[in-house]
Short mmCIF file of N, CA and C and ligand atoms in Angstrom, two decimals:
data_model
loop_
_atom_site.label_atom_id
_atom_site.label_comp_id
_atom_site.label_asym_id
_atom_site.label_seq_id
_atom_site.Cartn_x
_atom_site.Cartn_y
_atom_site.Cartn_z
N MET F 1 52.27 189.01 -5.97
CA MET F 1 53.37 189.24 -4.99
C MET F 1 52.68 190.01 -3.96
N ASN F 2 52.78 189.44 -2.69
CA ASN F 2 52.34 190.32 -1.61
C ASN F 2 53.80 192.21 -0.86
N ASP F 3 53.75 192.37 0.22
CA ASP F 3 54.14 193.35 0.26
C ASP F 3 55.95 192.88 0.54
N SER F 4 55.14 191.92 1.60
CA SER F 4 58.00 191.79 1.61
C SER F 4 57.90 191.31 0.54
N GLN F 5 57.46 190.40 -0.77
CA GLN F 5 57.95 189.78 -1.46
C GLN F 5 58.48 191.37 -2.10
N VAL F 6 57.47 192.35 -2.63
CA VAL F 6 57.93 193.59 -2.98
C VAL F 6 59.14 194.03 -2.08
N ASN F 7 59.04 194.43 -1.28
CA ASN F 7 59.60 195.44 -0.31
C ASN F 7 61.03 194.51 -0.67
N SER F 8 61.12 192.88 -0.63
CA SER F 8 62.72 192.46 -0.79
C SER F 8 63.15 192.35 -2.34
N GLN F 9 62.64 193.21 -3.51
CA GLN F 9 63.50 192.52 -4.92
C GLN F 9 65.08 193.07 -4.72
N LYS F 10 65.19 193.09 -5.96
CA LYS F 10 66.59 193.95 -5.71
C LYS F 10 66.83 194.55 -7.24
N ARG F 11 67.21 195.49 -6.99
CA ARG F 11 68.07 196.06 -8.83
C ARG F 11 69.15 197.23 -8.07
N ARG F 12 70.08 197.56 -8.80
CA ARG F 12 71.10 198.36 -8.91
C ARG F 12 70.86 199.78 -8.68
N CYS F 13 71.37 200.60 -8.14
CA CYS F 13 71.05 202.03 -7.76
C CYS F 13 71.72 202.96 -8.79
N PRO F 14 70.86 203.43 -9.00
CA PRO F 14 72.00 204.17 -10.67
C PRO F 14 72.09 205.24 -9.31
N ARG F 15 71.59 205.67 -8.99
CA ARG F 15 73.05 207.11 -6.97
C ARG F 15 74.13 206.17 -6.62
N LEU F 16 73.83 205.18 -6.64
CA LEU F 16 74.40 204.75 -5.05
C LEU F 16 75.83 204.05 -5.82
N GLY F 17 75.09 202.92 -7.10
CA GLY F 17 76.23 202.08 -7.63
C GLY F 17 76.24 200.64 -7.01
N SER F 18 75.14 200.25 -6.01
CA SER F 18 75.11 199.24 -5.43
C SER F 18 73.86 198.42 -4.51
N ILE F 19 73.41 197.09 -5.27
CA ILE F 19 72.47 197.20 -4.94
C ILE F 19 71.76 196.92 -3.56
N ILE F 20 70.16 197.27 -3.92
CA ILE F 20 69.60 197.47 -2.81
C ILE F 20 68.38 196.92 -3.05
N GLU F 21 67.74 197.12 -1.79
CA GLU F 21 66.55 196.03 -1.84
C GLU F 21 65.04 197.77 -2.25
N PHE F 22 63.89 196.96 -2.72
CA PHE F 22 63.07 198.08 -3.14
C PHE F 22 62.14 198.63 -2.06
N GLN F 23 62.39 198.17 -0.52
CA GLN F 23 62.61 198.88 0.46
C GLN F 23 62.99 200.73 0.83
N TYR F 24 64.27 200.14 0.64
CA TYR F 24 64.57 201.36 0.64
C TYR F 24 64.81 202.54 -0.19
N CYS F 25 64.30 201.91 -1.03
CA CYS F 25 63.24 203.22 -2.21
C CYS F 25 62.61 204.27 -1.11
N LEU F 26 61.56 203.21 -0.70
CA LEU F 26 60.82 203.39 0.28
C LEU F 26 60.78 204.85 1.08
N ILE F 27 62.26 204.85 1.55
CA ILE F 27 62.31 205.51 2.28
C ILE F 27 63.34 206.30 2.56
N SER F 28 64.13 206.46 0.97
CA SER F 28 65.09 207.59 1.25
C SER F 28 65.75 208.43 0.73
N GLY F 29 63.80 209.11 -0.13
CA GLY F 29 63.73 210.49 0.07
C GLY F 29 63.93 211.30 0.93
N GLU F 30 63.82 212.68 0.55
CA GLU F 30 63.71 213.87 1.79
C GLU F 30 62.28 212.83 2.94
N ASP F 31 63.05 213.64 4.03
CA ASP F 31 62.49 212.90 5.65
C ASP F 31 61.43 212.06 4.82
N ASP F 32 62.75 210.76 5.15
CA ASP F 32 62.14 209.26 5.27
C ASP F 32 61.43 209.03 3.86
N LEU F 33 60.32 209.40 3.20
CA LEU F 33 59.87 209.67 1.92
C LEU F 33 60.09 208.53 0.92
N PRO F 34 59.44 208.13 0.01
CA PRO F 34 60.31 207.15 -1.27
C PRO F 34 61.35 208.52 -1.50
N CYS F 35 62.02 207.74 -3.27
CA CYS F 35 63.32 207.86 -3.61
C CYS F 35 61.73 209.03 -4.82
N TRP F 36 62.45 209.88 -5.26
CA TRP F 36 61.88 210.56 -6.73
C TRP F 36 61.94 209.61 -7.62
N LYS F 37 63.30 209.22 -7.21
CA LYS F 37 63.44 208.36 -8.74
C LYS F 37 62.20 206.85 -8.71
N ILE F 38 62.06 207.11 -7.70
CA ILE F 38 61.10 205.31 -7.68
C ILE F 38 60.70 204.60 -8.47
N LEU F 39 59.12 205.64 -8.81
CA LEU F 39 58.86 205.04 -10.67
C LEU F 39 59.79 204.84 -12.10
N ASP F 40 60.88 205.25 -12.06
CA ASP F 40 61.61 205.62 -13.30
C ASP F 40 62.40 204.56 -12.71
N CYS F 41 62.85 204.35 -11.77
CA CYS F 41 64.17 203.19 -11.66
C CYS F 41 63.20 201.59 -11.56
N TRP F 42 61.56 201.68 -11.08
CA TRP F 42 60.86 200.59 -11.05
C TRP F 42 59.86 199.65 -11.54
N TRP F 43 59.60 200.70 -13.22
CA TRP F 43 58.71 200.70 -13.26
C TRP F 43 59.00 199.49 -14.99
N GLU F 44 60.26 198.64 -14.89
CA GLU F 44 60.35 197.53 -15.60
C GLU F 44 60.18 196.80 -14.72
N THR F 45 60.03 196.65 -13.21
CA THR F 45 60.63 195.34 -12.68
C THR F 45 58.49 194.68 -12.33
N PHE F 46 58.06 196.10 -12.15
CA PHE F 46 57.01 195.27 -11.23
C PHE F 46 56.09 196.70 -12.22
N ASP F 47 54.83 196.42 -11.09
CA ASP F 47 53.62 197.76 -11.73
C ASP F 47 53.19 198.77 -10.38
N VAL F 48 54.56 198.94 -10.51
CA VAL F 48 55.15 199.78 -8.91
C VAL F 48 54.12 201.22 -8.90
N GLU F 49 53.93 201.77 -10.26
CA GLU F 49 52.60 203.20 -9.82
C GLU F 49 51.97 202.42 -9.09
N SER F 50 50.88 201.64 -9.46
CA SER F 50 49.65 201.34 -9.04
C SER F 50 49.99 200.72 -7.37
N TYR F 51 51.25 200.15 -7.30
CA TYR F 51 51.92 199.14 -6.25
C TYR F 51 51.56 200.82 -4.98
N LEU F 52 52.59 201.82 -5.26
CA LEU F 52 52.43 202.90 -4.80
C LEU F 52 51.23 203.75 -4.24
N LYS F 53 50.83 204.08 -5.62
CA LYS F 53 49.03 205.01 -5.20
C LYS F 53 47.59 203.88 -4.66
N ALA F 54 48.68 203.12 -4.44
CA ALA F 54 47.07 202.77 -3.67
C ALA F 54 47.89 202.35 -2.59
N ARG F 55 48.79 202.10 -2.09
CA ARG F 55 48.88 202.37 -0.48
C ARG F 55 49.84 203.81 -0.60
N LEU F 56 50.21 204.40 -1.08
CA LEU F 56 50.43 205.94 -0.42
C LEU F 56 49.50 207.26 -0.36
N PRO F 57 49.36 208.12 0.51
CA PRO F 57 48.82 208.98 0.10
C PRO F 57 48.71 210.14 -0.65
N GLU F 58 48.03 211.11 -2.01
CA GLU F 58 47.75 211.69 -2.71
C GLU F 58 49.30 211.97 -2.72
N ALA F 59 48.75 213.36 -2.00
CA ALA F 59 50.06 213.95 -1.28
C ALA F 59 51.52 214.15 -1.69
N VAL F 60 51.21 212.34 -1.04
CA VAL F 60 52.80 211.51 -1.16
C VAL F 60 52.73 210.98 -2.61
N PHE F 61 52.21 211.12 -3.12
CA PHE F 61 51.76 210.34 -4.98
C PHE F 61 52.38 211.13 -5.36
N SER F 62 51.35 212.27 -5.75
CA SER F 62 51.69 213.20 -6.68
C SER F 62 52.67 213.52 -6.91
N PRO F 63 53.66 214.25 -5.91
CA PRO F 63 55.18 214.54 -6.80
C PRO F 63 55.91 213.38 -7.30
N LEU F 64 55.95 211.98 -7.12
CA LEU F 64 57.00 211.54 -7.41
C LEU F 64 55.89 211.29 -8.75
N ALA F 65 55.00 211.35 -8.44
CA ALA F 65 54.84 211.10 -10.83
C ALA F 65 55.19 212.16 -11.46
N THR F 66 55.14 213.98 -11.25
CA THR F 66 56.19 214.62 -11.09
C THR F 66 57.32 214.85 -11.71
N ALA F 67 58.02 213.66 -10.78
CA ALA F 67 59.68 214.53 -10.21
C ALA F 67 60.74 214.99 -11.80
N ARG F 68 61.50 214.91 -11.20
CA ARG F 68 62.19 215.63 -11.81
C ARG F 68 63.98 215.36 -11.84
N PRO F 69 64.61 214.96 -12.64
CA PRO F 69 66.05 214.95 -11.57
C PRO F 69 66.05 216.41 -11.15
N SER F 70 66.72 216.61 -9.99
CA SER F 70 67.18 217.85 -9.58
C SER F 70 68.74 218.08 -10.11
N ASN F 71 69.11 218.95 -10.17
CA ASN F 71 71.32 219.77 -10.41
C ASN F 71 71.63 218.99 -9.86
N LYS F 72 72.60 218.94 -10.01
CA LYS F 72 74.49 219.05 -9.91
C LYS F 72 74.45 218.32 -8.11
N VAL F 73 74.64 220.36 -8.24
CA VAL F 73 74.51 219.54 -6.26
C VAL F 73 72.99 219.35 -5.52
N ALA F 74 72.37 219.32 -5.47
CA ALA F 74 71.23 219.20 -5.31
C ALA F 74 71.02 217.52 -4.87
N SER F 75 71.59 217.13 -6.26
CA SER F 75 71.94 215.32 -6.75
C SER F 75 73.57 214.33 -5.89
N ILE F 76 74.25 215.46 -5.67
CA ILE F 76 75.81 215.64 -4.86
C ILE F 76 74.97 214.53 -3.49
N LEU F 77 74.46 215.82 -2.77
CA LEU F 77 73.70 216.31 -1.63
C LEU F 77 73.11 214.76 -1.49
N ASP F 78 72.75 214.76 -2.08
CA ASP F 78 71.05 213.35 -2.75
C ASP F 78 72.36 212.26 -1.77
N ILE F 79 72.91 211.70 -2.82
CA ILE F 79 73.70 210.93 -2.87
C ILE F 79 74.30 210.89 -0.97
N VAL F 80 75.00 212.20 -0.76
CA VAL F 80 75.90 212.07 0.37
C VAL F 80 74.90 211.85 1.86
N GLU F 81 73.40 211.84 1.60
CA GLU F 81 72.31 211.38 2.74
C GLU F 81 71.70 210.36 2.07
N GLN F 82 72.01 209.36 1.42
CA GLN F 82 71.59 208.55 0.65
C GLN F 82 72.38 206.89 1.37
N ALA F 83 73.78 207.85 1.58
CA ALA F 83 74.75 206.68 1.97
C ALA F 83 74.85 206.61 3.27
N LYS F 84 74.37 207.75 3.69
CA LYS F 84 74.52 208.33 5.52
C LYS F 84 73.20 206.79 6.39
N LYS F 85 72.27 207.13 4.91
CA LYS F 85 71.40 206.41 5.84
C LYS F 85 70.94 204.92 5.54
N SER F 86 72.02 204.06 4.26
CA SER F 86 71.99 203.00 4.12
C SER F 86 73.65 202.61 5.69
N LYS F 87 73.61 203.54 6.07
CA LYS F 87 75.01 202.64 6.87
C LYS F 87 73.92 202.30 8.16
S1 SF4 G 101 64.23 204.69 -6.66
FE1 SF4 G 101 66.89 205.98 -6.04
S2 SF4 G 101 67.34 204.27 -4.38
FE2 SF4 G 101 65.95 202.95 -5.39
S3 SF4 G 101 67.44 202.09 -6.87
FE3 SF4 G 101 66.31 204.18 -7.96
S4 SF4 G 101 67.60 205.51 -7.59
FE4 SF4 G 101 68.37 203.92 -6.00
#
């Protein structure tokens, strides 16, 4: 699969409740970095870990590999931020 094919893969986002493309997950985190759930959401679809490891700087990839769910308030604020970006 080339980057374009990877980026256009779709799934239901558990945070937004709507169908999104992988490319959205790449920029929907803080400061337009990948969403912290990206490994959890995509590992069943393709080898997302190897894909990201090969393309992201270590300083960006490492936090994703150790990401944990944030508290409820932070999650709600994050969902609002994602909704703004999706418009
Ligand atoms: S990685 Fe984030 S934005 Fe992408 S589907 Fe999962 S929760 Fe939604």
